[in-house]
Amino acid sequence: MQSRFDQLVREQLATMEKLLFIQGEMERCQQLQTLLQDDEMIQEVESQISEMRQQLHNIQKTFERQTEEVIKTYQLEHI
């Protein structure tokens, strides 16, 4: 049987994977943005970057909440 702490750590690792993926996609889009000449394509990439920034912000908030929960649960189960 897995402990609540182990479950929370697994959830946090999954969140970290999402965070790293979005960061990588943002970097890729920013590199594309510098290569593009077409204004319409630039606007599309900028829109994608903006959306990814919002996703990244949301994921970071989730990660912070998970971190707090992991710490609390560890203290309850191991202290």
Tab-separated table of C-alpha atoms in Angstrom:
chain	number	residue	atom	x	y	z
A	1	MET	CA	0.000	0.000	0.000
A	2	GLN	CA	1.380	3.365	-0.976
A	3	SER	CA	1.497	6.197	1.496
A	4	ARG	CA	-0.111	9.566	0.896
A	5	PHE	CA	3.386	11.043	0.787
A	6	ASP	CA	4.446	8.691	-2.040
A	7	GLN	CA	1.284	9.516	-3.969
A	8	LEU	CA	1.886	13.249	-3.597
A	9	VAL	CA	5.500	12.928	-4.711
A	10	ARG	CA	4.385	11.008	-7.824
A	11	GLU	CA	1.830	13.714	-8.622
A	12	GLN	CA	4.461	16.374	-8.160
A	13	LEU	CA	6.851	14.583	-10.522
A	14	ALA	CA	4.100	14.461	-13.159
A	15	THR	CA	3.540	18.191	-12.702
A	16	MET	CA	7.273	18.822	-13.087
A	17	GLU	CA	7.234	16.896	-16.382
A	18	LYS	CA	4.437	19.166	-17.644
A	19	LEU	CA	6.344	22.228	-16.509
A	20	LEU	CA	9.517	21.152	-18.312
A	21	PHE	CA	7.560	20.300	-21.462
A	22	ILE	CA	5.868	23.722	-21.582
A	23	GLN	CA	9.177	25.479	-20.952
A	24	GLY	CA	10.748	23.556	-23.838
A	25	GLU	CA	7.847	24.386	-26.142
A	26	MET	CA	8.085	28.064	-25.216
A	27	GLU	CA	11.776	28.103	-26.048
A	28	ARG	CA	11.095	26.370	-29.365
A	29	CYS	CA	8.392	28.891	-30.272
A	30	GLN	CA	10.591	31.816	-29.290
A	31	GLN	CA	13.338	30.490	-31.559
A	32	LEU	CA	10.825	30.126	-34.388
A	33	GLN	CA	9.616	33.648	-33.774
A	34	THR	CA	13.058	35.043	-34.549
A	35	LEU	CA	13.188	33.088	-37.835
A	36	LEU	CA	9.779	34.037	-39.168
A	37	GLN	CA	9.236	36.895	-41.574
A	38	ASP	CA	5.473	36.610	-42.140
A	39	ASP	CA	3.518	38.875	-39.773
A	40	GLU	CA	0.579	36.463	-39.630
A	41	MET	CA	2.844	33.569	-38.645
A	42	ILE	CA	4.589	35.748	-36.066
A	43	GLN	CA	1.227	36.625	-34.505
A	44	GLU	CA	0.287	32.933	-34.357
A	45	VAL	CA	3.562	32.030	-32.639
A	46	GLU	CA	3.199	34.961	-30.234
A	47	SER	CA	-0.303	33.747	-29.409
A	48	GLN	CA	1.032	30.257	-28.720
A	49	ILE	CA	3.779	31.689	-26.520
A	50	SER	CA	1.241	33.711	-24.559
A	51	GLU	CA	-0.945	30.646	-24.041
A	52	MET	CA	2.052	28.587	-22.919
A	53	ARG	CA	3.086	31.302	-20.468
A	54	GLN	CA	-0.361	31.084	-18.888
A	55	GLN	CA	-0.154	27.286	-18.769
A	56	LEU	CA	3.307	27.515	-17.250
A	57	HIS	CA	2.075	29.939	-14.601
A	58	ASN	CA	-0.804	27.601	-13.719
A	59	ILE	CA	1.495	24.581	-13.547
A	60	GLN	CA	3.953	26.473	-11.343
A	61	LYS	CA	1.132	27.355	-8.929
A	62	THR	CA	0.038	23.707	-8.875
A	63	PHE	CA	3.622	22.630	-8.217
A	64	GLU	CA	3.911	25.073	-5.325
A	65	ARG	CA	0.684	23.772	-3.757
A	66	GLN	CA	1.871	20.196	-4.221
A	67	THR	CA	5.188	21.026	-2.582
A	68	GLU	CA	3.389	22.416	0.451
A	69	GLU	CA	1.195	19.306	0.643
A	70	VAL	CA	4.206	16.981	0.295
A	71	ILE	CA	5.985	18.764	3.154
A	72	LYS	CA	2.921	18.657	5.399
A	73	THR	CA	2.282	14.998	4.648
A	74	TYR	CA	5.915	14.042	5.200
A	75	GLN	CA	5.868	15.796	8.566
A	76	LEU	CA	2.681	14.006	9.581
A	77	GLU	CA	3.870	10.565	8.457
A	78	HIS	CA	7.528	10.740	9.501
A	79	ILE	CA	7.717	12.964	12.544
